[in-house]
Amino acid sequence: MAGTFTFTIIKPKAVAKGFIGPILNMISEAGFKIGALKMLHLTRTEAQRFYEVHLERPFYNDLVEFMISGPIVVAVLEKENAVEDYRKLIGSTDPAKAEEGTIRKKYAESMSANAVHGSDSDDNAEIESTFFFPSSEIF
Ligand code: ADP
Ligand code: MG
């Protein structure tokens, strides 16, 4: 399945503001098929483990706090060239720099509350998808 799927999170603030539907609609309009989807509230330990790659970054603790501040939606998205195309659809990490028509331009409010996560490589798409979904829950 390499290259054919990516993983996303709709982050707590975007969920709280009622943007699940609009964001899933943008994803769908862009040609992604939803292969797995659920809503959950991360524990601190889970959030720390998910963002372990950023352990040394100065924003790590704030990021973990933010990600456990409310429920999130996680999903596996399927499409040719999924990782790269989804990074284009979400836009820059900093919403102030995000391009017009991107999810972050429309729905993000700050660097940490930037609406969505998107995998940055095929390997991470695999790791992140299996973090949340057993293979029996990916369709
Ligand atoms: P992206 O989500 O675009 O792949 P990174 O992987 O670099 O960005 O960072 C992971 C997450 O950490 C970002 O989505 C954002 O929520 C947060 N983050 C990144 N850089 C900063 C920063 N300088 N200050 C606060 N939060 C940050
Ligand atoms: Mg990243």
Short mmCIF file of N, CA, C and O and ligand atoms in Angstrom, two decimals:
data_model
loop_
_atom_site.label_atom_id
_atom_site.label_comp_id
_atom_site.label_asym_id
_atom_site.label_seq_id
_atom_site.Cartn_x
_atom_site.Cartn_y
_atom_site.Cartn_z
N MET A 1 0.83 -1.23 0.00
CA MET A 1 0.00 0.00 0.00
C MET A 1 0.86 1.27 0.00
O MET A 1 0.33 2.36 0.15
N ALA A 2 2.20 1.12 -0.14
CA ALA A 2 3.07 2.30 -0.06
C ALA A 2 2.63 3.38 -1.03
O ALA A 2 2.38 3.11 -2.20
N GLY A 3 2.55 4.61 -0.53
CA GLY A 3 2.19 5.73 -1.39
C GLY A 3 0.71 5.91 -1.60
O GLY A 3 0.27 6.89 -2.18
N THR A 4 -0.09 4.97 -1.10
CA THR A 4 -1.52 5.06 -1.38
C THR A 4 -2.35 5.53 -0.19
O THR A 4 -3.54 5.69 -0.31
N PHE A 5 -1.71 5.73 0.95
CA PHE A 5 -2.49 6.23 2.08
C PHE A 5 -1.67 7.16 2.97
O PHE A 5 -0.45 7.14 2.96
N THR A 6 -2.39 7.98 3.72
CA THR A 6 -1.77 8.82 4.74
C THR A 6 -2.65 8.79 5.99
O THR A 6 -3.70 8.15 6.00
N PHE A 7 -2.17 9.46 7.03
CA PHE A 7 -2.90 9.46 8.30
C PHE A 7 -3.12 10.91 8.72
O PHE A 7 -2.23 11.76 8.57
N THR A 8 -4.31 11.20 9.25
CA THR A 8 -4.59 12.56 9.71
C THR A 8 -5.23 12.58 11.09
O THR A 8 -5.86 11.60 11.51
N ILE A 9 -5.05 13.69 11.79
CA ILE A 9 -5.78 13.97 13.03
C ILE A 9 -6.47 15.32 12.86
O ILE A 9 -5.83 16.28 12.42
N ILE A 10 -7.75 15.38 13.20
CA ILE A 10 -8.40 16.69 13.37
C ILE A 10 -8.20 17.02 14.85
O ILE A 10 -8.64 16.28 15.74
N LYS A 11 -7.46 18.09 15.12
CA LYS A 11 -6.98 18.40 16.47
C LYS A 11 -8.10 18.99 17.35
O LYS A 11 -9.13 19.44 16.84
N PRO A 12 -7.87 19.00 18.70
CA PRO A 12 -8.95 19.34 19.64
C PRO A 12 -9.70 20.65 19.34
O PRO A 12 -10.93 20.68 19.41
N LYS A 13 -9.00 21.71 19.04
CA LYS A 13 -9.67 22.99 18.85
C LYS A 13 -10.60 22.97 17.63
O LYS A 13 -11.70 23.53 17.66
N ALA A 14 -10.15 22.32 16.57
CA ALA A 14 -10.97 22.23 15.36
C ALA A 14 -12.20 21.37 15.61
O ALA A 14 -13.30 21.68 15.12
N VAL A 15 -12.04 20.32 16.41
CA VAL A 15 -13.19 19.49 16.79
C VAL A 15 -14.16 20.34 17.62
O VAL A 15 -15.37 20.38 17.35
N ALA A 16 -13.62 21.06 18.62
CA ALA A 16 -14.45 21.85 19.53
C ALA A 16 -15.22 22.95 18.78
O ALA A 16 -16.34 23.30 19.17
N LYS A 17 -14.63 23.48 17.74
CA LYS A 17 -15.28 24.56 16.99
C LYS A 17 -16.25 24.06 15.93
O LYS A 17 -16.81 24.86 15.18
N GLY A 18 -16.43 22.75 15.86
CA GLY A 18 -17.43 22.21 14.94
C GLY A 18 -16.94 22.01 13.52
O GLY A 18 -17.74 21.98 12.58
N PHE A 19 -15.62 21.87 13.36
CA PHE A 19 -15.05 21.78 12.01
C PHE A 19 -14.83 20.35 11.51
O PHE A 19 -14.20 20.16 10.46
N ILE A 20 -15.31 19.34 12.24
CA ILE A 20 -15.11 17.96 11.75
C ILE A 20 -15.74 17.82 10.36
O ILE A 20 -15.07 17.35 9.42
N GLY A 21 -16.99 18.20 10.24
CA GLY A 21 -17.70 18.04 8.97
C GLY A 21 -17.04 18.80 7.83
O GLY A 21 -16.73 18.23 6.79
N PRO A 22 -16.82 20.12 8.01
CA PRO A 22 -16.18 20.89 6.93
C PRO A 22 -14.81 20.35 6.53
O PRO A 22 -14.47 20.33 5.34
N ILE A 23 -14.01 19.89 7.50
CA ILE A 23 -12.67 19.38 7.16
C ILE A 23 -12.80 18.04 6.42
O ILE A 23 -12.15 17.83 5.39
N LEU A 24 -13.69 17.16 6.90
CA LEU A 24 -13.87 15.88 6.18
C LEU A 24 -14.40 16.14 4.77
O LEU A 24 -14.04 15.43 3.82
N ASN A 25 -15.20 17.18 4.62
CA ASN A 25 -15.71 17.52 3.30
C ASN A 25 -14.58 17.97 2.37
O ASN A 25 -14.52 17.54 1.21
N MET A 26 -13.67 18.79 2.88
CA MET A 26 -12.52 19.21 2.05
C MET A 26 -11.68 18.01 1.66
O MET A 26 -11.19 17.92 0.52
N ILE A 27 -11.50 17.08 2.60
CA ILE A 27 -10.72 15.87 2.34
C ILE A 27 -11.38 15.05 1.23
O ILE A 27 -10.73 14.60 0.28
N SER A 28 -12.68 14.91 1.34
CA SER A 28 -13.44 14.14 0.37
C SER A 28 -13.43 14.81 -1.01
O SER A 28 -13.19 14.16 -2.04
N GLU A 29 -13.64 16.12 -1.02
CA GLU A 29 -13.64 16.89 -2.27
C GLU A 29 -12.29 16.80 -2.99
O GLU A 29 -12.22 16.88 -4.21
N ALA A 30 -11.21 16.63 -2.20
CA ALA A 30 -9.87 16.56 -2.78
C ALA A 30 -9.56 15.15 -3.31
O ALA A 30 -8.46 14.90 -3.79
N GLY A 31 -10.52 14.25 -3.19
CA GLY A 31 -10.35 12.93 -3.81
C GLY A 31 -9.83 11.84 -2.90
O GLY A 31 -9.47 10.76 -3.36
N PHE A 32 -9.76 12.11 -1.59
CA PHE A 32 -9.34 11.07 -0.65
C PHE A 32 -10.54 10.23 -0.24
O PHE A 32 -11.63 10.76 -0.01
N LYS A 33 -10.29 8.93 -0.10
CA LYS A 33 -11.30 8.01 0.41
C LYS A 33 -10.97 7.76 1.87
O LYS A 33 -9.80 7.60 2.23
N ILE A 34 -11.97 7.74 2.73
CA ILE A 34 -11.72 7.48 4.15
C ILE A 34 -11.67 5.97 4.38
O ILE A 34 -12.66 5.27 4.15
N GLY A 35 -10.50 5.48 4.81
CA GLY A 35 -10.32 4.05 5.03
C GLY A 35 -10.53 3.64 6.47
O GLY A 35 -10.77 2.47 6.77
N ALA A 36 -10.42 4.62 7.38
CA ALA A 36 -10.64 4.38 8.80
C ALA A 36 -10.95 5.72 9.44
O ALA A 36 -10.43 6.75 9.00
N LEU A 37 -11.79 5.71 10.49
CA LEU A 37 -12.20 6.97 11.12
C LEU A 37 -12.70 6.71 12.53
O LEU A 37 -13.49 5.81 12.75
N LYS A 38 -12.22 7.51 13.50
CA LYS A 38 -12.83 7.46 14.83
C LYS A 38 -12.53 8.71 15.63
O LYS A 38 -11.58 9.45 15.33
N MET A 39 -13.37 8.93 16.67
CA MET A 39 -13.19 10.06 17.58
C MET A 39 -12.76 9.50 18.92
O MET A 39 -13.30 8.48 19.38
N LEU A 40 -11.78 10.15 19.55
CA LEU A 40 -11.27 9.65 20.83
C LEU A 40 -10.59 10.77 21.59
O LEU A 40 -10.32 11.83 21.02
N HIS A 41 -10.33 10.53 22.87
CA HIS A 41 -9.61 11.51 23.69
C HIS A 41 -8.29 10.86 24.11
O HIS A 41 -8.29 9.88 24.85
N LEU A 42 -7.18 11.39 23.63
CA LEU A 42 -5.87 10.82 23.94
C LEU A 42 -5.54 10.95 25.42
O LEU A 42 -5.85 11.98 26.04
N THR A 43 -4.90 9.94 25.99
CA THR A 43 -4.31 10.10 27.32
C THR A 43 -2.98 10.83 27.15
O THR A 43 -2.42 10.89 26.04
N ARG A 44 -2.45 11.35 28.26
CA ARG A 44 -1.16 12.03 28.21
C ARG A 44 -0.07 11.09 27.68
O ARG A 44 0.74 11.46 26.83
N THR A 45 -0.08 9.86 28.18
CA THR A 45 0.94 8.88 27.77
C THR A 45 0.86 8.60 26.27
O THR A 45 1.89 8.53 25.59
N GLU A 46 -0.35 8.47 25.76
CA GLU A 46 -0.51 8.23 24.31
C GLU A 46 0.00 9.42 23.50
O GLU A 46 0.69 9.25 22.49
N ALA A 47 -0.35 10.65 23.95
CA ALA A 47 0.08 11.84 23.21
C ALA A 47 1.60 11.97 23.25
O ALA A 47 2.23 12.30 22.24
N GLN A 48 2.19 11.68 24.40
CA GLN A 48 3.66 11.74 24.51
C GLN A 48 4.31 10.74 23.56
O GLN A 48 5.30 11.04 22.91
N ARG A 49 3.71 9.56 23.48
CA ARG A 49 4.27 8.52 22.63
C ARG A 49 4.08 8.88 21.15
O ARG A 49 5.00 8.71 20.34
N PHE A 50 2.91 9.40 20.80
CA PHE A 50 2.66 9.75 19.40
C PHE A 50 3.65 10.81 18.92
O PHE A 50 4.12 10.77 17.78
N TYR A 51 3.94 11.79 19.79
CA TYR A 51 4.80 12.92 19.39
C TYR A 51 6.25 12.75 19.86
O TYR A 51 7.00 13.74 19.92
N GLU A 52 6.63 11.50 20.17
CA GLU A 52 7.98 11.22 20.67
C GLU A 52 9.09 11.80 19.77
O GLU A 52 10.12 12.24 20.28
N VAL A 53 8.85 11.81 18.45
CA VAL A 53 9.87 12.34 17.53
C VAL A 53 10.18 13.81 17.81
O VAL A 53 11.24 14.31 17.43
N HIS A 54 9.24 14.51 18.47
CA HIS A 54 9.45 15.94 18.76
C HIS A 54 9.90 16.18 20.21
O HIS A 54 9.90 17.33 20.67
N LEU A 55 10.29 15.11 20.90
CA LEU A 55 10.65 15.19 22.32
C LEU A 55 11.62 16.31 22.65
O LEU A 55 11.49 17.00 23.66
N GLU A 56 12.61 16.52 21.77
CA GLU A 56 13.64 17.53 22.04
C GLU A 56 13.23 18.94 21.61
O GLU A 56 13.97 19.89 21.86
N ARG A 57 12.10 19.08 20.94
CA ARG A 57 11.71 20.41 20.45
C ARG A 57 11.11 21.22 21.60
O ARG A 57 10.46 20.66 22.49
N PRO A 58 11.32 22.54 21.60
CA PRO A 58 10.86 23.37 22.73
C PRO A 58 9.34 23.36 22.93
O PRO A 58 8.86 23.61 24.03
N PHE A 59 8.60 23.04 21.87
CA PHE A 59 7.14 23.09 21.98
C PHE A 59 6.53 21.75 22.38
O PHE A 59 5.31 21.63 22.45
N TYR A 60 7.36 20.74 22.66
CA TYR A 60 6.85 19.39 22.92
C TYR A 60 5.78 19.33 24.03
O TYR A 60 4.69 18.78 23.83
N ASN A 61 6.10 19.93 25.19
CA ASN A 61 5.14 19.85 26.31
C ASN A 61 3.84 20.56 25.99
O ASN A 61 2.75 20.05 26.29
N ASP A 62 3.94 21.73 25.38
CA ASP A 62 2.73 22.48 25.00
C ASP A 62 1.90 21.68 23.98
O ASP A 62 0.67 21.68 24.05
N LEU A 63 2.60 21.03 23.08
CA LEU A 63 1.91 20.25 22.04
C LEU A 63 1.14 19.10 22.69
O LEU A 63 -0.04 18.87 22.38
N VAL A 64 1.80 18.40 23.61
CA VAL A 64 1.13 17.29 24.31
C VAL A 64 -0.08 17.82 25.09
O VAL A 64 -1.18 17.26 25.00
N GLU A 65 0.10 18.91 25.83
CA GLU A 65 -1.02 19.50 26.60
C GLU A 65 -2.19 19.82 25.67
O GLU A 65 -3.35 19.54 25.97
N PHE A 66 -1.86 20.44 24.55
CA PHE A 66 -2.91 20.82 23.61
C PHE A 66 -3.63 19.60 23.06
O PHE A 66 -4.87 19.58 22.99
N MET A 67 -2.88 18.58 22.71
CA MET A 67 -3.48 17.41 22.07
C MET A 67 -4.35 16.58 23.02
O MET A 67 -5.16 15.77 22.56
N ILE A 68 -4.19 16.80 24.34
CA ILE A 68 -5.06 16.10 25.30
C ILE A 68 -6.14 17.02 25.86
O ILE A 68 -6.85 16.66 26.79
N SER A 69 -6.27 18.21 25.28
CA SER A 69 -7.23 19.19 25.81
C SER A 69 -8.67 18.88 25.43
O SER A 69 -9.59 19.52 25.95
N GLY A 70 -8.88 17.93 24.55
CA GLY A 70 -10.25 17.58 24.14
C GLY A 70 -10.20 16.44 23.15
O GLY A 70 -9.11 16.01 22.75
N PRO A 71 -11.37 15.95 22.75
CA PRO A 71 -11.38 14.84 21.79
C PRO A 71 -10.82 15.24 20.43
O PRO A 71 -10.84 16.41 20.04
N ILE A 72 -10.31 14.23 19.73
CA ILE A 72 -9.77 14.40 18.38
C ILE A 72 -10.46 13.40 17.45
O ILE A 72 -11.13 12.47 17.92
N VAL A 73 -10.28 13.62 16.16
CA VAL A 73 -10.74 12.64 15.17
C VAL A 73 -9.50 12.15 14.42
O VAL A 73 -8.68 12.97 13.99
N VAL A 74 -9.34 10.84 14.33
CA VAL A 74 -8.21 10.27 13.59
C VAL A 74 -8.73 9.52 12.38
O VAL A 74 -9.82 8.93 12.44
N ALA A 75 -7.97 9.54 11.30
CA ALA A 75 -8.44 8.89 10.07
C ALA A 75 -7.29 8.45 9.19
O ALA A 75 -6.21 9.06 9.19
N VAL A 76 -7.53 7.38 8.45
CA VAL A 76 -6.62 6.94 7.39
C VAL A 76 -7.25 7.37 6.07
O VAL A 76 -8.45 7.14 5.84
N LEU A 77 -6.46 8.04 5.24
CA LEU A 77 -6.96 8.60 3.98
C LEU A 77 -6.26 7.94 2.81
O LEU A 77 -5.03 7.88 2.77
N GLU A 78 -7.05 7.48 1.85
CA GLU A 78 -6.49 6.72 0.74
C GLU A 78 -6.60 7.46 -0.60
O GLU A 78 -7.65 8.03 -0.91
N LYS A 79 -5.51 7.42 -1.34
CA LYS A 79 -5.44 8.13 -2.63
C LYS A 79 -4.05 7.85 -3.19
O LYS A 79 -3.12 7.65 -2.41
N GLU A 80 -3.88 7.88 -4.49
CA GLU A 80 -2.52 7.83 -5.05
C GLU A 80 -1.74 9.03 -4.52
O GLU A 80 -2.30 10.12 -4.42
N ASN A 81 -0.47 8.85 -4.24
CA ASN A 81 0.38 9.96 -3.79
C ASN A 81 -0.17 10.67 -2.55
O ASN A 81 -0.09 11.89 -2.40
N ALA A 82 -0.77 9.87 -1.65
CA ALA A 82 -1.54 10.42 -0.53
C ALA A 82 -0.76 11.35 0.39
O ALA A 82 -1.24 12.43 0.74
N VAL A 83 0.46 10.95 0.77
CA VAL A 83 1.21 11.74 1.75
C VAL A 83 1.47 13.15 1.21
O VAL A 83 1.15 14.16 1.86
N GLU A 84 2.03 13.21 0.01
CA GLU A 84 2.39 14.51 -0.58
C GLU A 84 1.13 15.34 -0.88
O GLU A 84 1.08 16.54 -0.57
N ASP A 85 0.13 14.71 -1.46
CA ASP A 85 -1.08 15.46 -1.81
C ASP A 85 -1.80 15.99 -0.56
O ASP A 85 -2.35 17.09 -0.56
N TYR A 86 -1.77 15.20 0.52
CA TYR A 86 -2.44 15.67 1.74
C TYR A 86 -1.66 16.80 2.39
O TYR A 86 -2.26 17.74 2.92
N ARG A 87 -0.33 16.73 2.35
CA ARG A 87 0.46 17.85 2.90
C ARG A 87 0.14 19.14 2.13
O ARG A 87 0.07 20.21 2.71
N LYS A 88 -0.07 19.01 0.82
CA LYS A 88 -0.44 20.20 0.02
C LYS A 88 -1.82 20.70 0.44
O LYS A 88 -2.06 21.90 0.54
N LEU A 89 -2.74 19.78 0.68
CA LEU A 89 -4.11 20.18 1.05
C LEU A 89 -4.14 20.84 2.42
O LEU A 89 -4.93 21.76 2.64
N ILE A 90 -3.29 20.42 3.36
CA ILE A 90 -3.35 21.03 4.70
C ILE A 90 -2.61 22.36 4.76
O ILE A 90 -3.00 23.23 5.51
N GLY A 91 -1.55 22.55 3.98
CA GLY A 91 -0.82 23.81 3.99
C GLY A 91 0.26 23.85 5.07
O GLY A 91 0.47 22.89 5.80
N SER A 92 0.92 25.01 5.20
CA SER A 92 2.06 25.16 6.10
C SER A 92 1.68 24.94 7.56
O SER A 92 0.55 25.22 7.96
N THR A 93 2.67 24.50 8.35
CA THR A 93 2.48 24.28 9.79
C THR A 93 1.97 25.55 10.47
O THR A 93 1.10 25.50 11.34
N ASP A 94 2.54 26.70 10.07
CA ASP A 94 2.11 27.99 10.61
C ASP A 94 0.95 28.51 9.76
O ASP A 94 1.13 28.83 8.59
N PRO A 95 -0.26 28.60 10.36
CA PRO A 95 -1.42 28.99 9.55
C PRO A 95 -1.28 30.37 8.91
O PRO A 95 -1.87 30.63 7.87
N ALA A 96 -0.45 31.22 9.52
CA ALA A 96 -0.23 32.55 8.93
C ALA A 96 0.45 32.43 7.56
O ALA A 96 0.35 33.32 6.73
N LYS A 97 1.16 31.31 7.36
CA LYS A 97 1.87 31.11 6.09
C LYS A 97 1.13 30.13 5.17
O LYS A 97 1.60 29.86 4.07
N ALA A 98 0.04 29.58 5.66
CA ALA A 98 -0.66 28.56 4.86
C ALA A 98 -1.31 29.19 3.63
O ALA A 98 -1.84 30.30 3.67
N GLU A 99 -1.23 28.47 2.53
CA GLU A 99 -1.71 28.93 1.24
C GLU A 99 -3.25 28.99 1.22
O GLU A 99 -3.91 28.23 1.92
N GLU A 100 -3.80 29.90 0.40
CA GLU A 100 -5.25 30.00 0.21
C GLU A 100 -5.82 28.64 -0.19
O GLU A 100 -5.19 27.92 -0.98
N GLY A 101 -6.97 28.32 0.33
CA GLY A 101 -7.64 27.09 -0.08
C GLY A 101 -7.17 25.85 0.68
O GLY A 101 -7.66 24.76 0.43
N THR A 102 -6.22 26.03 1.61
CA THR A 102 -5.77 24.88 2.40
C THR A 102 -6.59 24.76 3.68
O THR A 102 -7.23 25.72 4.13
N ILE A 103 -6.55 23.56 4.25
CA ILE A 103 -7.32 23.31 5.49
C ILE A 103 -6.83 24.22 6.61
O ILE A 103 -7.62 24.81 7.36
N ARG A 104 -5.51 24.36 6.74
CA ARG A 104 -4.99 25.20 7.83
C ARG A 104 -5.30 26.68 7.61
O ARG A 104 -5.58 27.40 8.56
N LYS A 105 -5.28 27.12 6.37
CA LYS A 105 -5.64 28.52 6.10
C LYS A 105 -7.07 28.79 6.57
O LYS A 105 -7.36 29.82 7.17
N LYS A 106 -7.95 27.82 6.32
CA LYS A 106 -9.36 28.02 6.65
C LYS A 106 -9.68 27.79 8.12
O LYS A 106 -10.49 28.51 8.71
N TYR A 107 -9.06 26.78 8.73
CA TYR A 107 -9.54 26.32 10.04
C TYR A 107 -8.53 26.39 11.17
O TYR A 107 -8.89 26.14 12.32
N ALA A 108 -7.26 26.74 10.89
CA ALA A 108 -6.26 26.79 11.96
C ALA A 108 -6.27 28.18 12.59
O ALA A 108 -6.62 29.16 11.94
N GLU A 109 -5.85 28.25 13.86
CA GLU A 109 -5.79 29.57 14.49
C GLU A 109 -4.41 29.92 15.02
O GLU A 109 -4.15 31.06 15.34
N SER A 110 -3.54 28.94 15.16
CA SER A 110 -2.19 29.22 15.64
C SER A 110 -1.28 28.04 15.28
O SER A 110 -1.75 27.03 14.78
N MET A 111 -0.02 28.20 15.60
CA MET A 111 0.97 27.17 15.29
C MET A 111 0.62 25.83 15.97
O MET A 111 0.72 24.79 15.34
N SER A 112 0.21 25.85 17.22
CA SER A 112 -0.13 24.58 17.86
C SER A 112 -1.56 24.17 17.52
O SER A 112 -1.82 23.01 17.21
N ALA A 113 -2.46 25.14 17.57
CA ALA A 113 -3.87 24.84 17.21
C ALA A 113 -4.03 24.99 15.71
O ALA A 113 -4.77 25.84 15.22
N ASN A 114 -3.31 24.13 14.98
CA ASN A 114 -3.29 24.29 13.51
C ASN A 114 -4.21 23.30 12.79
O ASN A 114 -3.94 22.89 11.67
N ALA A 115 -5.28 22.95 13.48
CA ALA A 115 -6.43 22.23 12.91
C ALA A 115 -6.21 20.75 12.62
O ALA A 115 -7.03 19.92 12.99
N VAL A 116 -5.10 20.43 11.92
CA VAL A 116 -4.92 19.04 11.51
C VAL A 116 -3.45 18.60 11.55
O VAL A 116 -2.54 19.42 11.44
N HIS A 117 -3.29 17.29 11.67
CA HIS A 117 -1.99 16.65 11.49
C HIS A 117 -2.02 15.92 10.14
O HIS A 117 -3.07 15.44 9.73
N GLY A 118 -0.88 15.82 9.49
CA GLY A 118 -0.77 14.99 8.30
C GLY A 118 0.60 14.32 8.29
O GLY A 118 1.61 14.97 8.57
N SER A 119 0.64 13.03 7.99
CA SER A 119 1.92 12.30 7.97
C SER A 119 2.90 12.96 7.01
O SER A 119 2.50 13.50 5.98
N ASP A 120 4.20 12.86 7.34
CA ASP A 120 5.21 13.50 6.47
C ASP A 120 5.97 12.50 5.60
O ASP A 120 6.87 12.89 4.86
N SER A 121 5.66 11.20 5.71
CA SER A 121 6.32 10.19 4.86
C SER A 121 5.46 8.94 4.84
O SER A 121 4.59 8.76 5.70
N ASP A 122 5.73 8.07 3.87
CA ASP A 122 5.00 6.79 3.80
C ASP A 122 5.26 5.97 5.06
O ASP A 122 4.34 5.34 5.60
N ASP A 123 6.52 5.98 5.52
CA ASP A 123 6.84 5.20 6.73
C ASP A 123 6.05 5.71 7.92
O ASP A 123 5.49 4.92 8.69
N ASN A 124 5.98 7.03 8.08
CA ASN A 124 5.23 7.57 9.22
C ASN A 124 3.72 7.38 9.05
O ASN A 124 3.01 7.21 10.04
N ALA A 125 3.24 7.39 7.83
CA ALA A 125 1.81 7.12 7.59
C ALA A 125 1.47 5.72 8.12
O ALA A 125 0.43 5.51 8.76
N GLU A 126 2.37 4.78 7.88
CA GLU A 126 2.18 3.40 8.36
C GLU A 126 2.24 3.33 9.89
O GLU A 126 1.35 2.78 10.54
N ILE A 127 3.26 3.95 10.45
CA ILE A 127 3.45 3.93 11.91
C ILE A 127 2.25 4.60 12.60
O ILE A 127 1.69 4.08 13.57
N GLU A 128 1.84 5.76 12.09
CA GLU A 128 0.78 6.53 12.74
C GLU A 128 -0.58 5.86 12.58
O GLU A 128 -1.40 5.86 13.50
N SER A 129 -0.83 5.26 11.41
CA SER A 129 -2.11 4.56 11.20
C SER A 129 -2.23 3.38 12.15
O SER A 129 -3.28 3.17 12.77
N THR A 130 -1.14 2.63 12.30
CA THR A 130 -1.20 1.43 13.15
C THR A 130 -1.18 1.80 14.63
O THR A 130 -1.56 1.00 15.47
N PHE A 131 -0.75 3.03 14.95
CA PHE A 131 -0.82 3.52 16.33
C PHE A 131 -2.29 3.55 16.78
O PHE A 131 -2.61 3.25 17.92
N PHE A 132 -3.19 3.90 15.88
CA PHE A 132 -4.60 4.08 16.23
C PHE A 132 -5.53 2.96 15.75
O PHE A 132 -6.60 2.78 16.32
N PHE A 133 -5.16 2.29 14.68
CA PHE A 133 -6.09 1.32 14.07
C PHE A 133 -5.44 -0.04 13.86
O PHE A 133 -4.39 -0.11 13.20
N PRO A 134 -6.06 -1.12 14.34
CA PRO A 134 -5.62 -2.45 13.92
C PRO A 134 -5.98 -2.62 12.44
O PRO A 134 -6.88 -1.94 11.94
N SER A 135 -5.29 -3.51 11.75
CA SER A 135 -5.53 -3.65 10.30
C SER A 135 -6.98 -4.04 10.01
O SER A 135 -7.52 -3.68 8.96
N SER A 136 -7.63 -4.70 10.97
CA SER A 136 -9.03 -5.10 10.77
C SER A 136 -9.99 -3.90 10.75
O SER A 136 -11.14 -4.03 10.36
N GLU A 137 -9.50 -2.71 11.16
CA GLU A 137 -10.35 -1.51 11.16
C GLU A 137 -9.99 -0.54 10.05
O GLU A 137 -10.46 0.61 10.03
N ILE A 138 -9.10 -0.96 9.15
CA ILE A 138 -8.75 -0.12 7.99
C ILE A 138 -9.33 -0.79 6.75
O ILE A 138 -9.01 -1.94 6.45
N PHE A 139 -10.21 -0.06 6.04
CA PHE A 139 -10.97 -0.68 4.94
C PHE A 139 -10.52 -0.17 3.57
O PHE A 139 -9.89 0.84 3.47
P1 ADP B 1 3.53 19.52 10.82
O1 ADP B 1 2.30 19.23 11.68
O2 ADP B 1 3.25 20.56 9.78
O3 ADP B 1 4.14 18.26 10.25
P2 ADP B 1 5.75 19.48 12.70
O4 ADP B 1 5.79 18.00 12.48
O5 ADP B 1 7.00 20.24 12.52
O6 ADP B 1 4.63 20.16 11.79
O7 ADP B 1 5.23 19.77 14.18
C1 ADP B 1 4.22 18.99 14.77
C2 ADP B 1 3.21 19.90 15.43
O8 ADP B 1 3.84 20.59 16.49
C3 ADP B 1 2.64 20.98 14.51
O9 ADP B 1 1.54 20.56 13.75
C4 ADP B 1 2.24 22.05 15.51
O10 ADP B 1 0.98 21.76 16.10
C5 ADP B 1 3.31 21.92 16.57
N1 ADP B 1 4.39 22.88 16.35
C6 ADP B 1 5.36 22.82 15.41
N2 ADP B 1 6.19 23.87 15.48
C7 ADP B 1 5.75 24.61 16.52
C8 ADP B 1 6.17 25.82 17.13
N3 ADP B 1 7.24 26.49 16.69
N4 ADP B 1 5.46 26.30 18.18
C9 ADP B 1 4.37 25.63 18.65
N5 ADP B 1 3.91 24.47 18.13
C10 ADP B 1 4.58 23.97 17.08
MG MG B 2 4.93 16.61 11.19
#
